[in-house]
GROMACS .gro file of C-alpha atoms in nm:
model
  268
    1MET     CA    1  18.385   4.357   6.804
    2ASP     CA    2  18.443   4.637   7.028
    3VAL     CA    3  18.179   4.826   7.247
    4VAL     CA    4  18.136   5.096   6.994
    5THR     CA    5  18.059   4.835   6.699
    6LEU     CA    6  17.838   4.643   6.893
    7THR     CA    7  17.677   5.025   7.063
    8ALA     CA    8  17.626   5.103   6.708
    9ILE     CA    9  17.443   4.841   6.582
   10GLY     CA   10  17.192   4.879   6.900
   11LEU     CA   11  17.068   5.197   6.734
   12LEU     CA   12  16.989   4.917   6.464
   13THR     CA   13  16.809   4.675   6.692
   14GLY     CA   14  16.616   4.987   6.870
   15ALA     CA   15  16.518   5.080   6.531
   16THR     CA   16  16.352   4.741   6.452
   17THR     CA   17  16.210   4.738   6.752
   18VAL     CA   18  15.951   5.065   6.687
   19LEU     CA   19  15.934   4.966   6.271
   20PHE     CA   20  15.899   4.612   6.265
   21GLY     CA   21  15.851   4.491   6.622
   22PHE     CA   22  16.123   4.278   6.626
   23GLY     CA   23  16.289   4.311   6.936
   24GLY     CA   24  16.611   4.306   6.803
   25GLY     CA   25  16.603   3.927   6.805
   26PHE     CA   26  16.658   3.943   6.437
   27VAL     CA   27  16.966   4.151   6.405
   28ALA     CA   28  17.094   4.032   6.769
   29VAL     CA   29  17.140   3.677   6.655
   30PRO     CA   30  17.381   3.713   6.370
   31VAL     CA   31  17.577   3.973   6.531
   32VAL     CA   32  17.628   3.792   6.884
   33ALA     CA   33  17.693   3.503   6.716
   34TRP     CA   34  17.986   3.672   6.470
   35ALA     CA   35  18.077   3.881   6.814
   36ASP     CA   36  18.122   3.524   6.974
   37ALA     CA   37  18.257   3.378   6.676
   38ALA     CA   38  18.582   3.241   6.895
   39LEU     CA   39  18.296   3.033   7.117
   40GLY     CA   40  18.306   2.768   6.827
   41THR     CA   41  17.983   2.567   6.827
   42ALA     CA   42  17.904   2.755   7.155
   43ALA     CA   43  17.833   3.089   6.960
   44LEU     CA   44  17.499   3.012   6.876
   45PRO     CA   45  17.338   2.892   7.149
   46VAL     CA   46  17.523   3.201   7.349
   47ALA     CA   47  17.384   3.481   7.043
   48THR     CA   48  17.046   3.316   7.125
   49ALA     CA   49  17.011   3.340   7.506
   50THR     CA   50  17.185   3.715   7.457
   51SER     CA   51  16.938   3.805   7.180
   52ALA     CA   52  16.653   3.705   7.472
   53LEU     CA   53  16.762   3.917   7.687
   54VAL     CA   54  16.817   4.216   7.485
   55MET     CA   55  16.416   4.144   7.354
   56VAL     CA   56  16.306   4.143   7.682
   57VAL     CA   57  16.429   4.501   7.754
   58ASN     CA   58  16.363   4.664   7.435
   59ALA     CA   59  15.987   4.507   7.377
   60ALA     CA   60  15.944   4.563   7.760
   61PHE     CA   61  16.073   4.932   7.704
   62ALA     CA   62  15.868   4.982   7.428
   63THR     CA   63  15.529   4.816   7.546
   64ALA     CA   64  15.546   5.082   7.817
   65VAL     CA   65  15.577   5.387   7.594
   66THR     CA   66  15.341   5.236   7.333
   67PRO     CA   67  15.013   5.480   7.363
   68ARG     CA   68  14.769   5.270   7.573
   69PRO     CA   69  14.476   5.331   7.269
   70VAL     CA   70  14.725   5.107   7.071
   71LEU     CA   71  14.744   4.842   7.297
   72LEU     CA   72  14.365   4.755   7.354
   73ALA     CA   73  14.395   4.636   7.038
   74LEU     CA   74  14.485   4.317   7.210
   75ARG     CA   75  14.186   4.304   7.388
   76GLY     CA   76  14.041   3.926   7.363
   77SER     CA   77  14.397   3.795   7.300
   78GLY     CA   78  14.416   3.723   7.718
   79ALA     CA   79  14.484   3.330   7.658
   80LEU     CA   80  14.720   3.390   7.370
   81LEU     CA   81  14.974   3.536   7.645
   82PRO     CA   82  15.021   3.253   7.889
   83LEU     CA   83  15.030   3.010   7.578
   84LEU     CA   84  15.331   3.200   7.422
   85ALA     CA   85  15.511   3.214   7.749
   86ALA     CA   86  15.469   2.791   7.792
   87GLY     CA   87  15.540   2.755   7.396
   88ALA     CA   88  15.885   2.973   7.456
   89CYS     CA   89  15.985   2.760   7.796
   90ALA     CA   90  15.998   2.448   7.571
   91GLY     CA   91  16.225   2.627   7.281
   92ALA     CA   92  16.440   2.733   7.485
   93TYR     CA   93  16.530   2.436   7.651
   94ALA     CA   94  16.508   2.258   7.349
   95SER     CA   95  16.749   2.464   7.214
   96ARG     CA   96  16.992   2.405   7.457
   97PHE     CA   97  17.037   2.057   7.287
   98ALA     CA   98  16.980   2.141   6.925
   99PRO     CA   99  17.333   2.062   6.741
  100PRO     CA  100  17.447   2.452   6.651
  101ALA     CA  101  17.414   2.370   6.249
  102LEU     CA  102  17.028   2.261   6.313
  103ALA     CA  103  16.954   2.593   6.482
  104ARG     CA  104  17.182   2.785   6.247
  105TRP     CA  105  17.001   2.648   5.923
  106ALA     CA  106  16.649   2.653   6.073
  107PHE     CA  107  16.673   3.005   6.184
  108VAL     CA  108  16.804   3.052   5.783
  109ALA     CA  109  16.519   2.848   5.637
  110TYR     CA  110  16.236   2.947   5.849
  111THR     CA  111  16.311   3.362   5.769
  112ALA     CA  112  16.380   3.269   5.404
  113LEU     CA  113  16.031   3.079   5.359
  114THR     CA  114  15.850   3.348   5.621
  115ALA     CA  115  15.957   3.603   5.353
  116LEU     CA  116  15.826   3.402   5.066
  117ASP     CA  117  15.528   3.353   5.183
  118LEU     CA  118  15.492   3.719   5.259
  119LEU     CA  119  15.586   3.794   4.902
  120LEU     CA  120  15.362   3.551   4.743
  121ARG     CA  121  15.081   3.481   4.935
  122PRO     CA  122  14.792   3.779   4.959
  123GLY     CA  123  14.660   3.951   5.264
  124PHE     CA  124  15.026   4.098   5.380
  125LEU     CA  125  15.158   4.310   5.104
  126ARG     CA  126  14.808   4.408   4.981
  127THR     CA  127  14.577   4.496   5.286
  128ALA     CA  128  14.580   4.839   5.338
  129THR     CA  129  14.277   5.034   5.218
  130PRO     CA  130  14.247   5.237   4.894
  131PRO     CA  131  14.195   5.597   4.985
  132GLY     CA  132  13.849   5.669   4.985
  133ALA     CA  133  13.745   5.300   5.012
  134ALA     CA  134  13.514   5.209   5.324
  135PRO     CA  135  13.734   5.011   5.563
  136ALA     CA  136  13.833   4.626   5.473
  137ARG     CA  137  13.695   4.442   5.818
  138ILE     CA  138  13.716   4.543   6.181
  139PRO     CA  139  14.062   4.373   6.288
  140ARG     CA  140  13.999   4.088   6.491
  141PRO     CA  141  14.231   3.883   6.756
  142LEU     CA  142  14.490   3.641   6.698
  143PRO     CA  143  14.383   3.236   6.767
  144ALA     CA  144  14.449   3.180   7.112
  145GLY     CA  145  14.575   2.853   6.967
  146ALA     CA  146  14.874   2.985   6.811
  147GLY     CA  147  15.021   3.104   7.125
  148ALA     CA  148  15.238   2.771   7.187
  149PRO     CA  149  15.366   2.663   6.916
  150ILE     CA  150  15.459   3.049   6.805
  151GLY     CA  151  15.642   3.071   7.137
  152ALA     CA  152  15.810   2.742   7.090
  153VAL     CA  153  15.967   2.828   6.717
  154ALA     CA  154  16.033   3.159   6.832
  155ALA     CA  155  16.226   3.085   7.207
  156PHE     CA  156  16.443   2.804   6.994
  157LEU     CA  157  16.541   3.021   6.696
  158GLY     CA  158  16.586   3.370   6.951
  159VAL     CA  159  16.407   3.537   6.708
  160GLY     CA  160  16.053   3.625   6.959
  161GLY     CA  161  15.780   3.567   6.759
  162SER     CA  162  15.735   3.884   6.555
  163VAL     CA  163  15.817   3.700   6.218
  164MET     CA  164  15.496   3.544   6.252
  165THR     CA  165  15.336   3.759   6.484
  166VAL     CA  166  15.317   4.088   6.254
  167PRO     CA  167  15.211   3.891   5.934
  168ALA     CA  168  14.938   3.717   6.126
  169LEU     CA  169  14.835   4.048   6.288
  170ARG     CA  170  14.882   4.221   5.933
  171ARG     CA  171  14.616   3.949   5.788
  172ALA     CA  172  14.364   4.008   6.117
  173GLY     CA  173  14.339   4.367   5.957
  174HIS     CA  174  14.582   4.546   6.124
  175PRO     CA  175  14.783   4.820   5.926
  176MET     CA  176  15.151   4.799   5.973
  177ARG     CA  177  15.191   5.057   6.238
  178THR     CA  178  14.988   4.903   6.459
  179ALA     CA  179  15.096   4.569   6.379
  180THR     CA  180  15.470   4.620   6.407
  181ALA     CA  181  15.343   4.798   6.816
  182LEU     CA  182  15.148   4.496   6.876
  183ALA     CA  183  15.453   4.278   6.849
  184ASN     CA  184  15.596   4.415   7.137
  185PRO     CA  185  15.428   4.337   7.429
  186LEU     CA  186  15.335   3.984   7.235
  187THR     CA  187  15.778   3.955   7.196
  188LEU     CA  188  15.787   4.040   7.569
  189ALA     CA  189  15.576   3.735   7.631
  190VAL     CA  190  15.828   3.464   7.448
  191ALA     CA  191  16.132   3.646   7.555
  192LEU     CA  192  16.088   3.666   7.932
  193PRO     CA  193  16.040   3.312   7.952
  194ALA     CA  194  16.290   3.244   7.719
  195VAL     CA  195  16.579   3.419   7.883
  196ALA     CA  196  16.500   3.265   8.207
  197VAL     CA  197  16.550   2.964   8.096
  198SER     CA  198  16.868   3.089   7.933
  199LEU     CA  199  17.019   3.255   8.251
  200ALA     CA  200  16.923   2.927   8.512
  201ALA     CA  201  17.099   2.685   8.231
  202SER     CA  202  17.365   2.458   8.309
  203PRO     CA  203  17.712   2.568   8.329
  204PRO     CA  204  17.770   2.702   7.958
  205PRO     CA  205  17.951   2.477   7.678
  206ALA     CA  206  18.316   2.373   7.756
  207ALA     CA  207  18.445   2.603   7.472
  208ALA     CA  208  18.223   2.912   7.662
  209THR     CA  209  18.439   2.805   7.970
  210GLY     CA  210  18.649   3.180   8.067
  211ALA     CA  211  18.435   3.380   7.842
  212GLY     CA  212  18.248   3.568   8.141
  213LEU     CA  213  17.897   3.461   8.058
  214ILE     CA  214  17.565   3.478   8.271
  215GLY     CA  215  17.404   3.133   8.228
  216LEU     CA  216  17.471   3.120   7.822
  217VAL     CA  217  17.381   3.485   7.798
  218ASP     CA  218  17.706   3.719   7.703
  219PRO     CA  219  17.631   4.023   7.953
  220TYR     CA  220  17.905   4.235   7.732
  221ALA     CA  221  17.737   4.229   7.429
  222ALA     CA  222  17.358   4.243   7.559
  223GLY     CA  223  17.475   4.565   7.732
  224ALA     CA  224  17.629   4.707   7.436
  225LEU     CA  225  17.344   4.656   7.236
  226LEU     CA  226  17.067   4.828   7.505
  227LEU     CA  227  17.265   5.117   7.478
  228GLY     CA  228  17.180   5.183   7.163
  229ALA     CA  229  16.876   5.043   7.137
  230LEU     CA  230  16.684   5.204   7.430
  231PRO     CA  231  16.764   5.596   7.350
  232VAL     CA  232  16.604   5.504   6.971
  233ILE     CA  233  16.300   5.380   7.112
  234ALA     CA  234  16.206   5.669   7.342
  235VAL     CA  235  16.282   5.883   7.009
  236LEU     CA  236  16.104   5.680   6.771
  237ARG     CA  237  15.800   5.617   6.994
  238ARG     CA  238  15.761   5.985   7.075
  239ARG     CA  239  15.818   6.076   6.729
  240PRO     CA  240  15.691   5.772   6.499
  241PRO     CA  241  15.798   5.833   6.124
  242ARG     CA  242  15.546   5.823   5.883
  243ILE     CA  243  15.589   5.530   5.641
  244PRO     CA  244  15.308   5.424   5.359
  245ASP     CA  245  15.182   5.131   5.445
  246ARG     CA  246  15.230   4.919   5.144
  247LEU     CA  247  15.632   5.111   5.157
  248HIS     CA  248  15.634   4.990   5.536
  249ALA     CA  249  15.561   4.618   5.421
  250CYS     CA  250  15.769   4.626   5.151
  251ALA     CA  251  16.046   4.738   5.405
  252TYR     CA  252  15.972   4.438   5.666
  253LEU     CA  253  15.962   4.191   5.424
  254ALA     CA  254  16.323   4.344   5.284
  255LEU     CA  255  16.457   4.314   5.641
  256LEU     CA  256  16.355   3.940   5.639
  257GLY     CA  257  16.590   3.869   5.383
  258LEU     CA  258  16.877   4.058   5.453
  259VAL     CA  259  16.873   3.938   5.833
  260ALA     CA  260  16.872   3.534   5.675
  261LEU     CA  261  17.172   3.651   5.415
  262ALA     CA  262  17.333   3.773   5.743
  263MET     CA  263  17.303   3.441   5.954
  264LEU     CA  264  17.413   3.284   5.637
  265LEU     CA  265  17.742   3.485   5.665
  266THR     CA  266  17.782   3.384   6.045
  267GLY     CA  267  17.832   3.033   5.904
  268ASP     CA  268  18.180   2.810   5.884
   0.00000   0.00000   0.00000
């Protein structure tokens, strides 16, 4: 996969970072696994580590350009951030020893089950306040105890945590625009320790020897993805599109399904 293709896909990761809070992980994992398919069984661990690096940069930049009044909605979640980071360290370390088939099918299964949960259980698609009605409730902070398991699962799968934090924030009373914006700093708390573990990893698998990796990270793929993503984040944060809340939630759900399908197609 050449740099032009990866940069074009980077545009999509930038859009998902702003519109869905994904930070690029759900797009980057299948794409990098596809780009590095020649590495064989090493392709998925490399994709997960590279995804974490892309998410660190995307999420940090998106957080930096998010209006401060929006970020203030995280008040009361102080203990959540270190617990996310601790769980991410454990998940990233465990991912180094997991069989590639387990990591791939866990990614697909988790994404598919999450999509079904959002579709069938109340609280995600049907939380918008009807016109003229009083607000349903004041949004509440996420429970700190959720931090460690969210961080561990997210880092193991290389997805940044937004697949869990966006629905949780939504059910806590936030509209989609706020939930996806707040997912970026939470993603940063997961991806930063995960990428540190990946960069400090022991030498890459034998199949990846000579592939130009840094630890388990493919710097060529990461750089091309970021080249496309960062300008899109800057533009969309400055001029966010006006998307009806329910349509925004439906688009999030549809993207989960597409990502699960993309990951299936990276299989042998």
